Tab-separated table of C-alpha atoms in Angstrom:
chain	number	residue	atom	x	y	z
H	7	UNK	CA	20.745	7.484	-19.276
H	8	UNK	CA	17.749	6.904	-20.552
H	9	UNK	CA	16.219	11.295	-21.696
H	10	UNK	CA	12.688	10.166	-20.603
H	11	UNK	CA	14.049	8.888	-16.734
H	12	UNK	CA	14.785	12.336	-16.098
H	13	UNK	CA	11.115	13.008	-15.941
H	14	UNK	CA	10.695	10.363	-13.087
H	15	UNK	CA	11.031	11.628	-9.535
H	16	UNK	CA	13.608	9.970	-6.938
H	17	UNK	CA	11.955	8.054	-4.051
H	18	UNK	CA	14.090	9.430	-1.516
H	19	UNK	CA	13.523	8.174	2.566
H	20	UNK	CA	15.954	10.306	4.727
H	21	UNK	CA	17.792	8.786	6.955
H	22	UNK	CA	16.707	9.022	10.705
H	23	UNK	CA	18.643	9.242	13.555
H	24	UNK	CA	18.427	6.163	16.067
H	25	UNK	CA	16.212	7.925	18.341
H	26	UNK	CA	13.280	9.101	15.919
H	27	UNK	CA	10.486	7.870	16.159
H	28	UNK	CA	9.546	6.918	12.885
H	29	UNK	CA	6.233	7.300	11.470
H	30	UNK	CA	6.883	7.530	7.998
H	31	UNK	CA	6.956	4.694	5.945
H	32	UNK	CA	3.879	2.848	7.051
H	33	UNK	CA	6.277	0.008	8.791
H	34	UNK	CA	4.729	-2.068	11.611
H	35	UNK	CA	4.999	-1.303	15.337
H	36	UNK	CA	5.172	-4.692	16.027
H	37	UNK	CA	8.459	-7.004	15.071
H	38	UNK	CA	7.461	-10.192	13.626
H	39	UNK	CA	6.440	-13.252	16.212
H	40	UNK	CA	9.727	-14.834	17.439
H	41	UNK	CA	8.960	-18.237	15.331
H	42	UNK	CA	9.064	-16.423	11.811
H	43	UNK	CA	12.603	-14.889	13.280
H	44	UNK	CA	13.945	-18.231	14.348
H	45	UNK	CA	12.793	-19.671	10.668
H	46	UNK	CA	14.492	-16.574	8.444
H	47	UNK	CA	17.638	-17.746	10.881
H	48	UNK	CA	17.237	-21.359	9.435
H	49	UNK	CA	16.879	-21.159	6.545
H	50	UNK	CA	19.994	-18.648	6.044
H	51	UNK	CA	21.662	-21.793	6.640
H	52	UNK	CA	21.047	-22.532	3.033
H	53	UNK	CA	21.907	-19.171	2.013
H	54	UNK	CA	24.028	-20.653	-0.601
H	55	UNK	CA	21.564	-22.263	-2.554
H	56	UNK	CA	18.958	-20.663	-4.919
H	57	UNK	CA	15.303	-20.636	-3.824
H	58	UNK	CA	12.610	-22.029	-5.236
H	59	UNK	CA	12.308	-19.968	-8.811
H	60	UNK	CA	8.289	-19.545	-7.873
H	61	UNK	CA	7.771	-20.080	-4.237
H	62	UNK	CA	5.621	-23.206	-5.288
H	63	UNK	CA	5.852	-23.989	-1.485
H	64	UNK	CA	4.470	-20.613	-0.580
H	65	UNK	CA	2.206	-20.457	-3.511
H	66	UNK	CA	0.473	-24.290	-2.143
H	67	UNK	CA	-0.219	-22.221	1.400
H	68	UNK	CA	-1.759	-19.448	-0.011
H	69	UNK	CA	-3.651	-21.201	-2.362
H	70	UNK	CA	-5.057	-23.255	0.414
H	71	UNK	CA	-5.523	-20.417	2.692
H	72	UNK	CA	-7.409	-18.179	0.014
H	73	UNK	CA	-9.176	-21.383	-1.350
H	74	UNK	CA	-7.904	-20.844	-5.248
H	75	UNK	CA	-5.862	-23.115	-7.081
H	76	UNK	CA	-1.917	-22.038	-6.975
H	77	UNK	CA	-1.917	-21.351	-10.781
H	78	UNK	CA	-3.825	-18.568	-9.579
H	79	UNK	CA	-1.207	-17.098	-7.780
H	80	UNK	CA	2.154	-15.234	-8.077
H	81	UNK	CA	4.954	-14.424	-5.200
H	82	UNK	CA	7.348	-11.573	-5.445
H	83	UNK	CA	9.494	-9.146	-3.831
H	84	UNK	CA	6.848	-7.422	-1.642
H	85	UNK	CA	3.382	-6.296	-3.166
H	86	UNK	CA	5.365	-3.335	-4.880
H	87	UNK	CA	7.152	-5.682	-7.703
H	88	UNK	CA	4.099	-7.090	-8.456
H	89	UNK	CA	2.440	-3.462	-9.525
H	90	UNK	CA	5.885	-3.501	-11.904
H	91	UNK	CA	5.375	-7.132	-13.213
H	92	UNK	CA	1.654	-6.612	-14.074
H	93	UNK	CA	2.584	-3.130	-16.122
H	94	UNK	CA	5.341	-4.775	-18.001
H	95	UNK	CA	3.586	-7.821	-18.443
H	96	UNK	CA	0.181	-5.979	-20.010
H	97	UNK	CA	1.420	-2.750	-21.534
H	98	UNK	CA	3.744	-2.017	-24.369
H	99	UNK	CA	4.463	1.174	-26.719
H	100	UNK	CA	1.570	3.080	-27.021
H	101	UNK	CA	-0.468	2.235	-24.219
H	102	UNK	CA	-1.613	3.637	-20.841
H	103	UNK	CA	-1.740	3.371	-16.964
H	104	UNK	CA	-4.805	4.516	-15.543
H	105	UNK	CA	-4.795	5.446	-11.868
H	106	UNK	CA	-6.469	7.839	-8.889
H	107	UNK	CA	-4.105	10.931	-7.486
H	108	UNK	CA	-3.102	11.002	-4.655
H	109	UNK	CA	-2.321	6.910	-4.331
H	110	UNK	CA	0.475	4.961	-4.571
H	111	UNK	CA	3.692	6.979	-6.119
H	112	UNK	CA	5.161	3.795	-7.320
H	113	UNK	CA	2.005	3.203	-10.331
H	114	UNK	CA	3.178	5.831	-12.750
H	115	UNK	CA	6.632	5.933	-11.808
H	116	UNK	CA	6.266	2.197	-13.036
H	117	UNK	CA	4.650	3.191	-15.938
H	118	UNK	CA	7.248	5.738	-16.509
H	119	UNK	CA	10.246	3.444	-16.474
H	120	UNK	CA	8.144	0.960	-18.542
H	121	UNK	CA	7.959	3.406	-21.673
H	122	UNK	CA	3.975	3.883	-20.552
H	123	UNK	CA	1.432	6.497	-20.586
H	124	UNK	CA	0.057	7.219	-17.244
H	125	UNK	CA	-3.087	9.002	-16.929
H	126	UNK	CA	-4.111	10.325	-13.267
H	127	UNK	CA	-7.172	11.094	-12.052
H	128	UNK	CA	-7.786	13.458	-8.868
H	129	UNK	CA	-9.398	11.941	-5.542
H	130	UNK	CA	-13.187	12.949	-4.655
H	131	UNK	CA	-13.752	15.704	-2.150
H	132	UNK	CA	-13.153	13.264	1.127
H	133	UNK	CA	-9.721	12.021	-0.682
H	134	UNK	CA	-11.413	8.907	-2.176
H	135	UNK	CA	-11.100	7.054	-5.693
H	136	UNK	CA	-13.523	9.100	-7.960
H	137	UNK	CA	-14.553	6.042	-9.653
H	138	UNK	CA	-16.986	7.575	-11.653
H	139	UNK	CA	-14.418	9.950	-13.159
H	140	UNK	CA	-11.684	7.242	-13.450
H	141	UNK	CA	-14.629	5.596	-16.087
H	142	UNK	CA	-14.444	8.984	-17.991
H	143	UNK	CA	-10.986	8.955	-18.403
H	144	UNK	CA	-10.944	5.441	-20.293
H	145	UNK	CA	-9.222	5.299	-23.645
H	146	UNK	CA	-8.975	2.904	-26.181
H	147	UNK	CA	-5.263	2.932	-24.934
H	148	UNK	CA	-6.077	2.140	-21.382
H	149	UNK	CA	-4.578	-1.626	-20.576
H	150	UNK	CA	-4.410	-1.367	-16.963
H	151	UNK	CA	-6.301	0.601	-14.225
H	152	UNK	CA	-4.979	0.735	-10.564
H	153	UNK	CA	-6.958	0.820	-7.479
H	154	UNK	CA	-5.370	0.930	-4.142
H	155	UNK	CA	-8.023	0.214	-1.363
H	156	UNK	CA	-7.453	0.901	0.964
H	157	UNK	CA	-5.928	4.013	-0.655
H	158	UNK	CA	-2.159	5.413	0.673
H	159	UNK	CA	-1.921	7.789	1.268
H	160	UNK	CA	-5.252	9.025	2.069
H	161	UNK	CA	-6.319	5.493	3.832
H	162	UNK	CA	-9.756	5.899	2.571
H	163	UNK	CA	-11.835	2.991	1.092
H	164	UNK	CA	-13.725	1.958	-1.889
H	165	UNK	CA	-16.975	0.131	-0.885
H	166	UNK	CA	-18.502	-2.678	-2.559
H	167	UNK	CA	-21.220	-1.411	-4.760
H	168	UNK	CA	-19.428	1.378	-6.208
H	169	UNK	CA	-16.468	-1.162	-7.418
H	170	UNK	CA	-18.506	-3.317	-8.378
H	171	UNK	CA	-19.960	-1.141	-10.665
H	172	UNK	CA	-16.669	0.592	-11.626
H	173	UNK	CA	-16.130	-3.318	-12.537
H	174	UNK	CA	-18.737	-3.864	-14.458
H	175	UNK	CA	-18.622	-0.875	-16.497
H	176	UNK	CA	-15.071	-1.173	-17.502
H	177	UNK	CA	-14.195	-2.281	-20.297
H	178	UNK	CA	-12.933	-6.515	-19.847
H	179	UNK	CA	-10.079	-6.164	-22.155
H	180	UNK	CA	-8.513	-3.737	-19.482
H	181	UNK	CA	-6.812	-5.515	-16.241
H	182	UNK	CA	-7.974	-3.910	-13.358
H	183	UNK	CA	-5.127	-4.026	-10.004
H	184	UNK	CA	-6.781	-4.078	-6.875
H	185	UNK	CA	-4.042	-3.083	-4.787
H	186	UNK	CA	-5.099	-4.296	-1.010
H	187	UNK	CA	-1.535	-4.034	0.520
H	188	UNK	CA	-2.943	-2.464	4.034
H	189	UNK	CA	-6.637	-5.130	3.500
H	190	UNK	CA	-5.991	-6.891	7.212
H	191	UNK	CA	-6.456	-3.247	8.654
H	192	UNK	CA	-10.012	-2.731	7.275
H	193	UNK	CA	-12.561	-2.646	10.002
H	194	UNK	CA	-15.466	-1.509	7.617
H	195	UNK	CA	-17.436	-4.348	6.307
H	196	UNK	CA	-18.367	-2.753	3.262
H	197	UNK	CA	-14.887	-3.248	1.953
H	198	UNK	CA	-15.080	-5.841	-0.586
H	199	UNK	CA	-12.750	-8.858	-0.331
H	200	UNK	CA	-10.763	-8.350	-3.746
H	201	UNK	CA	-9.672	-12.253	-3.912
H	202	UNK	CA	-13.445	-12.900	-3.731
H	203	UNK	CA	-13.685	-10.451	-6.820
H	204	UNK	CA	-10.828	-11.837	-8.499
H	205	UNK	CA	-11.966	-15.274	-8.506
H	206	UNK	CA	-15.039	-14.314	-10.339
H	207	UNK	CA	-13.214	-11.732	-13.079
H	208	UNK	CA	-10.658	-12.621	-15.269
H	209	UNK	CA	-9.943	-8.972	-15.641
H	210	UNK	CA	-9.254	-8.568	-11.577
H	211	UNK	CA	-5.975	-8.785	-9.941
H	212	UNK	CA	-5.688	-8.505	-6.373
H	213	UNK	CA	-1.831	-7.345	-4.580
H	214	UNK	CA	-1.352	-8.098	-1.292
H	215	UNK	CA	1.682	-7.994	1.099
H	216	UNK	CA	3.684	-9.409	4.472
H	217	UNK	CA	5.178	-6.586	4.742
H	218	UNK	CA	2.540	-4.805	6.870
H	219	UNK	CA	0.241	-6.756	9.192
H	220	UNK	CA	2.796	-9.419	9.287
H	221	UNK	CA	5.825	-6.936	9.825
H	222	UNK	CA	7.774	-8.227	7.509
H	223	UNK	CA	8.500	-4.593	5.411
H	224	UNK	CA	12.570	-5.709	5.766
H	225	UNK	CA	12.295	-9.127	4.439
H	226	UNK	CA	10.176	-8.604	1.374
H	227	UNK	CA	7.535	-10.740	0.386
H	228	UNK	CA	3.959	-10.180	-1.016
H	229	UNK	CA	1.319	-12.196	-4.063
H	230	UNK	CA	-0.611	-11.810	-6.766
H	231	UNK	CA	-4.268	-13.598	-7.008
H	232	UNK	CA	-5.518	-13.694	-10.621
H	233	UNK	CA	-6.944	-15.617	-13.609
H	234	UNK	CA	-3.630	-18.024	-14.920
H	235	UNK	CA	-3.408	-16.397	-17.843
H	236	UNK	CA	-2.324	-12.751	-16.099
H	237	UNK	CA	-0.132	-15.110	-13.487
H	238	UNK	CA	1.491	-16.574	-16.303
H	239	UNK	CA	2.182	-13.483	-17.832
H	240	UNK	CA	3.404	-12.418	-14.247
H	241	UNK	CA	5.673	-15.252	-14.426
H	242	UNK	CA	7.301	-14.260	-17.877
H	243	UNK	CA	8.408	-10.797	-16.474
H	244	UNK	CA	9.555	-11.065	-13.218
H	245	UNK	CA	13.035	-11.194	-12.154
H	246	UNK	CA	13.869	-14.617	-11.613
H	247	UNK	CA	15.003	-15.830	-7.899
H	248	UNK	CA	13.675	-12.515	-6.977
H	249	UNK	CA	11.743	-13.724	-3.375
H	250	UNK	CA	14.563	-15.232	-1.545
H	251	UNK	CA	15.230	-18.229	0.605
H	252	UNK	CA	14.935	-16.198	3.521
H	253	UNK	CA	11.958	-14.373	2.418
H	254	UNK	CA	10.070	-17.752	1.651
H	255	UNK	CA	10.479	-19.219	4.992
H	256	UNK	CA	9.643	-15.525	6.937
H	257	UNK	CA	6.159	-15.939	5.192
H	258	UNK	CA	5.430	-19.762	5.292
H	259	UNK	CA	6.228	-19.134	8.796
H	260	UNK	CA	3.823	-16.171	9.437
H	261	UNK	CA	1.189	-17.816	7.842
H	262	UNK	CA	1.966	-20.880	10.478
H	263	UNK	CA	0.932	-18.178	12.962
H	264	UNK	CA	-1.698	-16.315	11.105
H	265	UNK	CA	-4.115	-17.035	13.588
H	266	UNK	CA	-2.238	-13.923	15.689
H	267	UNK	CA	-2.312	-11.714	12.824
H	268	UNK	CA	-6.091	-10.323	13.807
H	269	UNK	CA	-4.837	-9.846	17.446
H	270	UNK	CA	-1.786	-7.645	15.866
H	271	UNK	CA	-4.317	-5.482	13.583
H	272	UNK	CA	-6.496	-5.002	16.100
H	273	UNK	CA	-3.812	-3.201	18.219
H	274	UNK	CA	-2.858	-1.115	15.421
H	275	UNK	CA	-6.639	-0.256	14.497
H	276	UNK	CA	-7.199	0.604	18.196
H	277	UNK	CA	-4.431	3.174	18.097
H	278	UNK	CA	-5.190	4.252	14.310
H	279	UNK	CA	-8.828	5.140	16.012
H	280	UNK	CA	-7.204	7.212	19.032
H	281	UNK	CA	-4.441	8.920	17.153
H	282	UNK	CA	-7.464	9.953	14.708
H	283	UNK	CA	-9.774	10.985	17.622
H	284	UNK	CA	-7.150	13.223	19.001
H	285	UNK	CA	-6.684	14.970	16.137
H	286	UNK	CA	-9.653	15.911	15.511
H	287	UNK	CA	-10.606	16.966	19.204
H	288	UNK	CA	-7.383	19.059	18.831
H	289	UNK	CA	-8.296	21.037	15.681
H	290	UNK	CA	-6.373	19.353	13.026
H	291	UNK	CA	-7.994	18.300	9.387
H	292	UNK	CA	-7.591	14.256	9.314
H	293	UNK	CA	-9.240	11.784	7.669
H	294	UNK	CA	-11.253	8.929	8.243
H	295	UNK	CA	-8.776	5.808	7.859
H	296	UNK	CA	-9.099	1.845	6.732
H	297	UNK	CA	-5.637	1.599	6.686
H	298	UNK	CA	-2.476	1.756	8.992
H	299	UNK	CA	-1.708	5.888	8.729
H	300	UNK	CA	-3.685	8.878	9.422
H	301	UNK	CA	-3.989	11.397	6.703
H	302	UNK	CA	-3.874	14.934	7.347
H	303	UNK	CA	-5.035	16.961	4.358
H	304	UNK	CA	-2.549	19.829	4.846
H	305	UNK	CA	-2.423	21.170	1.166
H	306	UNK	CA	0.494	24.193	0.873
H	307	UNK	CA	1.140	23.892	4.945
H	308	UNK	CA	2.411	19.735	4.815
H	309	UNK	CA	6.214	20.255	4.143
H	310	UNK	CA	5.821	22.931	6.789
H	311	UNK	CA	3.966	20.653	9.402
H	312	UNK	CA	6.496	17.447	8.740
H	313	UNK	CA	9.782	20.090	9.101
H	314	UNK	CA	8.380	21.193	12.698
H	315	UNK	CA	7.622	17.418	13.870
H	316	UNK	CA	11.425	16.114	12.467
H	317	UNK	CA	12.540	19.092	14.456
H	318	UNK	CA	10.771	17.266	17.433
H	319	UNK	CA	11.990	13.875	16.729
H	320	UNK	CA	8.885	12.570	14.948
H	321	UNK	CA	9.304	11.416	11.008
H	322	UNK	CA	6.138	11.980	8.991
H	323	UNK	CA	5.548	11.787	5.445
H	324	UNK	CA	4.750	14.539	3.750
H	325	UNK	CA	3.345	14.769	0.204
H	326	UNK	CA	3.944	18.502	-1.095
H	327	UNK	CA	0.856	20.472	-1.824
H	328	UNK	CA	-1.720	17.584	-0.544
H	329	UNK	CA	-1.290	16.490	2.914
H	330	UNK	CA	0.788	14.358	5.299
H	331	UNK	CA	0.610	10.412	6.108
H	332	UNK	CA	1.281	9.574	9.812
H	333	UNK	CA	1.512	5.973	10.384
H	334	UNK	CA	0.106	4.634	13.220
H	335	UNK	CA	2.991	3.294	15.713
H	336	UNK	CA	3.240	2.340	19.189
H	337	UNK	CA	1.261	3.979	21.704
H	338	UNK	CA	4.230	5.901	23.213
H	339	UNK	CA	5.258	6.778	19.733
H	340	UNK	CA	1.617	8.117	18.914
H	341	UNK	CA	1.567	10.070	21.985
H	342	UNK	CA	4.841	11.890	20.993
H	343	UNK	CA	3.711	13.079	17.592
H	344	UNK	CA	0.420	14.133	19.030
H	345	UNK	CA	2.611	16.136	21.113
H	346	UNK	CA	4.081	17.467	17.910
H	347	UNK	CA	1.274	18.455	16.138
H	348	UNK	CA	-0.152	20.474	19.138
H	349	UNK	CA	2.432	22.447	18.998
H	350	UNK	CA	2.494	23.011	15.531
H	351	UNK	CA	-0.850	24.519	15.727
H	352	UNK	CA	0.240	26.518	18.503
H	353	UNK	CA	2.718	27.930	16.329
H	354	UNK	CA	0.810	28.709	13.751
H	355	UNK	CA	-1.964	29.841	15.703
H	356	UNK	CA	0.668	32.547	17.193
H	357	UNK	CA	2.413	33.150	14.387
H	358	UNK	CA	-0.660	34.521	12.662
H	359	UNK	CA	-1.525	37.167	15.576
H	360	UNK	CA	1.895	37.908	15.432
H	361	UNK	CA	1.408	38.661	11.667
């Protein structure tokens, strides 16, 4: 094995017994519609023929749908591939990844496998992209900058005017990744629309996914919106036949029934806003969220506080030393970690008289 992989952490999801309620891996509540299952079911009829190399049918709907030509768009396997692609495709020896931390894990374990210098820079005070910072960092070896908004795990947004800026300040040689994999959960209008941005900057790159609002995190699916020059370049690095049959017709068949998709964010945003609300009437640090999770800034205590909730049947994720990501699930499933984390702090809160 390669000396420099042993540097690059293992992204480990334990395994959960059939009755957990599971609300760590920012999955939807909500199965997909029963058409897109009866279409994944035809078309594994043809499971024994190869897809179509590029999704050109899928690209052709987005395209229309977003209102940019399809040789502005890439499809691959989920939103996460594409972060790969767009590293390999625009950095080589010598060069660096440029992103916020806490965000993503997958950008500079990426840039990691790729050979890449990643540089990291730390989230503001309310767990947001420190833009201005981000500038400071800028080298001459910077190729690509990442920016997740909304950001996971913190589920905190960027808003227009300060990207924009970021934008315009940066540098245009360096391809900026607007990573807007949890976008149809935004309720804040001063969220810019990164297509919109993309359209406009040759240097933008937008990410989105199916796997989310669409609940289609098993099946695997998500696209790239940029100038044809970084598609092409998309193109030259991905791993070919990588979206598959099955894949294809999950999302042509979603988007046949994307005029439910607000309906099925809505109910998630509803619950996002009570599970935060209850948190904070109940005394525990969470923040403000844009995305499909709660974030609960935990620091030293958030392997602690996930251990007691997997002890009461709830999963959580917990990032060690910075905080925990609860994603938001069905109502009944909210309502059990709340239960969790009330006692948790009851624990504590005895625990240190006791001590």
């Amino acid at each position: 094995m390669r000396a420099d992989l042993a540097a690059v952490p293992d992204y480990n999801i334990p395994a959960a017994a059939p009755d957990a309620v599971r609300l760590n891996s920012n999955e939807s509540p909500l199965p997909p519609p029963p058409s897109v299952v009866e279409a994944v079911a035809r078309a594994a009829v043809d499971g024994h023929r190869y897809p179509q190399w590029f999704s050109d049918t899928l690209v052709d709907r987005l395209a229309s749908g977003l209102s940019v030509p399809a040789g502005r768009i890439a499809v691959g396997c989920g939103s996460t591939s594409l972060c790969r692609d767009l590293i390999q495709a625009f950095c080589g020896p010598g060069d660096e990844v440029l992103c916020a931390w806490r965000s993503f894990d997958a950008y500079p374990v990426f840039a990691r496998v790729a050979g890449v210098r990643v540089c990291t820079v730390p989230l503001d005070a309310e767990h947001r992209h420190d833009l201005a910072a981000m500038l400071e960092a800028v080298t001459p070896a910077t190729r690509v900058v990442f920016v997740c908004n909304p950001n996971n795990p913190t589920g905190t947004a960027v808003r227009r005017r300060e990207l924009v800026d970021f934008l315009d300040r940066l540098p245009e040689r360096i391809l900026v990744v607007l990573d807007e994999a949890y976008r149809e959960f935004v309720d804040d209008p001063d969220v810019p629309d990164g297509v919109a941005l993309a359209r406009e900057r040759p240097n933008v790159a937008v990410i989105r996914t199916f796997s989310k609002a669409y609940g289609l995190a098993g099946v695997r699916v998500g696209y790239c919106v940029a100038a044809p020059a970084v598609v092409s370049a998309v193109h030259k690095v991905s791993v070919p036949f990588a979206v598959s049959g099955l894949a294809q017709a999950a999302a042509l068949a979603a988007l046949d029934c994307a005029d439910e998709a607000p309906a099925r964010s809505a109910t998630v945003v509803r619950e996002r806003r009570r599970l935060y609300a209850r948190l904070v009437q109940g005394g525990h640090p969470a923040t403000p969220s844009q995305a499909n999770f709660v974030w609960l800034p935990l620091a030293e205590r958030a392997v602690d506080f996930a251990d007691f909730c997997a002890r009461h049947n709830v999963l959580v994720r917990a990032f060690p030393g910075d905080g925990v990501r609860v994603t938001v699930g069905l109502p009944e499933e909210n309502d059990a970690f709340l239960s969790a984390a009330a006692q948790y702090l009851a624990h504590v809160t005895a625990a240190t008289r006791t001590g």
